[in-house]
């Protein structure tokens, strides 16, 4: 994360650059944007979290978050986008955590697609957040190239900022989940397709594809099979009181039944 400068933004020309960065990351359909610069301006002028990450003077990431409901002590992370492979996303989230703690915030929440394995690893392992709810078709149809043609099921990430997992992750200690010896697969990848198994094990493994975004582009029908299988497995397990213990080997959720 050396060489990354993160600063709070308020001026319209800076926020215009953020809009352009988000559009390059998500490639929105004509007329659709991630967030209006005027909304970011309003957020920033009222003390919310609006920051940009810069390397050598170039905008390489940005994050926008707003305070939650009264007395919630929560920050709701609306959007974070970063150039991949440069450590920018991690730098932004760590900055967001410290900023939140300085403002009396105890937790940060956001959503992520349970099918995107790299995001699951980032959120649950590298940050120490927890996946606490399954949200079916949370945003409806989304007008961007990454999510096009798929339903917007999401997991709610809850980052307990003073919790042991978040503190360990802030020290560069990844949160590694212990898989019990009696754990069994519940959703497997076989021949590129999802296969649900019959198991009564207390702890189960839910495997997801290595690159669902590429799969959406090359085989939309197979990508939809994965969406339905993950909804049927993770969604149902959480609805029935199950707990997501973590993400294992960059490929599988570990879930303990109630």
XYZ file of C-alpha atoms in Angstrom:
258
model
C 0.000 0.000 0.000
C 3.052 2.222 -0.139
C 2.677 5.189 -2.433
C -1.124 5.383 -2.127
C -2.491 8.711 -0.906
C -6.088 8.768 0.334
C -7.860 12.042 0.889
C -11.388 13.259 1.482
C -13.060 14.847 -1.534
C -15.588 17.635 -1.849
C -14.839 19.697 -4.961
C -16.957 19.026 -8.039
C -14.027 18.463 -10.391
C -12.661 15.741 -8.052
C -16.085 14.108 -7.802
C -16.420 14.226 -11.596
C -13.219 12.190 -11.811
C -14.667 9.660 -9.358
C -17.749 9.249 -11.577
C -15.472 8.633 -14.539
C -13.452 6.035 -12.623
C -16.572 4.151 -11.542
C -17.861 4.173 -15.109
C -14.587 2.682 -16.374
C -14.702 -0.049 -13.717
C -18.351 -1.075 -14.206
C -19.012 0.121 -17.796
C -22.555 1.362 -17.289
C -25.158 1.485 -19.988
C -25.757 4.936 -21.574
C -27.571 7.178 -19.117
C -26.847 4.947 -16.118
C -24.230 5.874 -13.520
C -23.075 4.460 -10.192
C -23.657 7.655 -8.219
C -24.231 11.292 -9.128
C -21.490 13.768 -8.321
C -24.163 15.988 -6.748
C -25.073 13.206 -4.311
C -21.422 12.751 -3.385
C -21.132 16.503 -2.924
C -24.103 16.461 -0.555
C -22.687 13.513 1.372
C -19.282 15.178 1.715
C -20.674 18.552 2.768
C -22.616 16.848 5.568
C -19.662 14.982 7.011
C -20.089 11.599 5.353
C -17.279 9.499 3.909
C -16.229 10.468 0.369
C -12.589 9.753 -0.468
C -10.285 9.199 -3.404
C -7.117 7.106 -3.581
C -4.221 8.459 -5.619
C -0.941 7.020 -6.842
C 1.534 9.448 -8.409
C -1.295 11.986 -8.658
C -3.569 9.580 -10.584
C -6.989 8.620 -9.217
C -6.896 4.825 -8.777
C -9.799 4.255 -6.381
C -12.646 5.884 -4.503
C -15.149 5.074 -1.798
C -18.446 6.591 -0.681
C -20.280 5.784 2.560
C -22.977 7.422 4.648
C -23.971 7.281 8.291
C -26.673 4.767 9.192
C -29.888 5.293 11.089
C -29.871 7.299 14.331
C -28.157 5.527 17.242
C -27.026 2.691 14.958
C -23.298 3.585 15.250
C -23.061 2.239 11.697
C -21.527 3.397 8.457
C -23.161 2.107 5.279
C -20.538 1.686 2.575
C -22.374 2.579 -0.620
C -19.698 1.969 -3.237
C -15.973 1.280 -3.402
C -14.148 0.928 -6.697
C -10.447 0.464 -7.342
C -7.949 -0.464 -10.014
C -7.338 -4.189 -9.589
C -4.014 -5.619 -8.520
C -2.518 -2.508 -6.925
C -3.592 -2.906 -3.283
C -5.893 0.098 -3.596
C -9.071 -1.647 -2.421
C -7.426 -2.850 0.786
C -5.924 0.581 1.431
C -9.349 2.188 1.002
C -11.123 -0.215 3.362
C -8.446 0.154 6.040
C -8.674 3.932 5.748
C -12.463 3.652 5.977
C -12.177 1.573 9.158
C -9.865 4.075 10.882
C -12.040 7.003 9.765
C -15.133 5.269 11.124
C -13.514 4.532 14.481
C -12.439 8.175 14.784
C -16.102 9.143 14.245
C -17.492 6.779 16.887
C -18.650 4.135 14.404
C -18.625 0.521 15.592
C -19.495 -1.315 12.380
C -19.566 -0.867 8.621
C -21.965 -2.705 6.325
C -22.033 -3.275 2.578
C -23.208 -5.897 0.104
C -21.346 -8.175 -2.279
C -22.206 -10.819 -4.844
C -21.754 -14.261 -3.211
C -20.710 -15.683 -6.584
C -17.641 -13.428 -6.892
C -15.012 -15.510 -5.136
C -12.330 -12.817 -5.011
C -14.737 -10.459 -3.217
C -15.709 -13.166 -0.731
C -12.023 -13.791 0.008
C -11.322 -10.066 0.288
C -14.255 -9.315 2.595
C -14.208 -12.363 4.856
C -10.513 -13.258 4.913
C -8.504 -10.085 4.274
C -10.862 -7.692 6.112
C -12.396 -9.965 8.734
C -15.999 -9.012 7.957
C -18.908 -11.430 8.440
C -21.601 -12.420 5.951
C -24.784 -12.152 8.002
C -27.761 -12.007 5.604
C -28.689 -13.239 2.138
C -30.540 -10.638 0.055
C -32.369 -12.011 -2.985
C -32.498 -9.773 -6.105
C -31.484 -6.908 -3.836
C -30.917 -4.258 -6.525
C -33.127 -5.630 -9.278
C -31.602 -5.655 -12.769
C -28.347 -3.693 -12.837
C -27.298 -1.599 -15.878
C -23.581 -2.386 -16.016
C -21.338 -4.789 -17.896
C -20.226 -6.736 -14.814
C -23.738 -7.623 -13.597
C -25.640 -7.590 -16.893
C -27.905 -10.550 -17.512
C -27.867 -11.790 -13.928
C -29.980 -11.284 -10.835
C -28.544 -9.143 -8.072
C -28.502 -11.532 -5.111
C -26.163 -10.215 -2.422
C -24.650 -11.124 0.911
C -24.701 -8.437 3.584
C -21.185 -7.945 4.926
C -21.006 -6.667 8.502
C -17.608 -5.426 9.643
C -17.423 -5.304 13.436
C -14.565 -2.831 13.619
C -13.328 -3.675 17.112
C -14.000 -7.395 16.796
C -11.096 -9.856 16.917
C -11.324 -10.737 13.218
C -11.195 -7.103 12.073
C -8.358 -6.304 14.476
C -6.360 -9.330 13.322
C -6.924 -8.477 9.661
C -5.733 -4.920 10.306
C -2.456 -6.460 11.537
C -2.128 -8.359 8.234
C -3.284 -11.615 9.846
C -5.830 -13.135 7.420
C -8.920 -14.685 9.005
C -8.492 -18.384 8.234
C -11.543 -20.509 8.974
C -11.044 -23.919 10.542
C -12.934 -26.567 8.592
C -14.109 -29.340 10.943
C -13.056 -32.865 9.915
C -16.700 -33.917 9.662
C -17.636 -31.066 7.278
C -19.105 -32.191 3.971
C -19.632 -30.565 0.548
C -23.122 -29.236 -0.084
C -22.512 -27.411 -3.378
C -19.751 -28.642 -5.679
C -18.248 -27.569 -8.978
C -18.211 -30.505 -11.401
C -17.462 -29.982 -15.072
C -17.965 -26.267 -14.565
C -21.535 -26.771 -13.325
C -22.986 -26.598 -9.809
C -24.000 -29.865 -8.183
C -26.053 -29.879 -4.983
C -25.510 -32.903 -2.755
C -27.618 -34.548 -0.074
C -25.905 -34.140 3.267
C -27.024 -33.815 6.861
C -23.610 -32.629 8.101
C -23.681 -29.835 10.657
C -20.956 -27.910 8.769
C -21.051 -27.734 4.978
C -18.925 -26.319 2.150
C -20.433 -24.222 -0.635
C -18.097 -23.981 -3.625
C -18.382 -21.131 -6.136
C -16.770 -20.643 -9.565
C -13.336 -19.086 -9.843
C -14.541 -16.337 -12.207
C -18.306 -15.843 -12.450
C -17.881 -12.596 -14.385
C -16.090 -14.376 -17.214
C -18.689 -17.149 -17.090
C -21.502 -14.600 -17.535
C -19.835 -13.448 -20.751
C -19.122 -16.908 -22.159
C -22.020 -19.050 -20.895
C -24.959 -17.083 -19.485
C -27.068 -20.211 -18.965
C -24.400 -21.841 -16.817
C -23.975 -18.614 -14.843
C -27.709 -18.676 -14.119
C -27.403 -22.260 -12.889
C -24.846 -21.036 -10.378
C -27.061 -18.162 -9.247
C -29.956 -20.523 -8.547
C -27.745 -23.098 -6.829
C -26.128 -20.529 -4.542
C -29.530 -19.046 -3.706
C -30.823 -22.536 -2.924
C -27.849 -23.395 -0.740
C -26.438 -20.283 0.959
C -29.719 -18.412 0.900
C -31.693 -21.264 2.417
C -29.047 -22.140 5.011
C -28.861 -18.550 6.281
C -32.662 -18.208 6.262
C -32.825 -21.337 8.410
C -30.477 -19.807 10.987
C -27.133 -20.978 9.625
C -23.898 -19.054 10.215
C -21.253 -18.284 7.608
C -18.004 -19.163 9.399
C -15.740 -17.898 6.636
C -14.334 -18.501 3.179
C -11.944 -21.402 2.629
C -9.139 -21.809 0.090
C -10.424 -18.924 -2.058
C -13.212 -21.166 -3.301
C -15.754 -22.270 -0.680
C -18.000 -20.788 1.976
C -18.002 -22.679 5.248
C -21.455 -22.646 6.831
C -22.620 -24.149 10.110
C -26.243 -25.162 10.306
C -28.326 -23.999 13.232
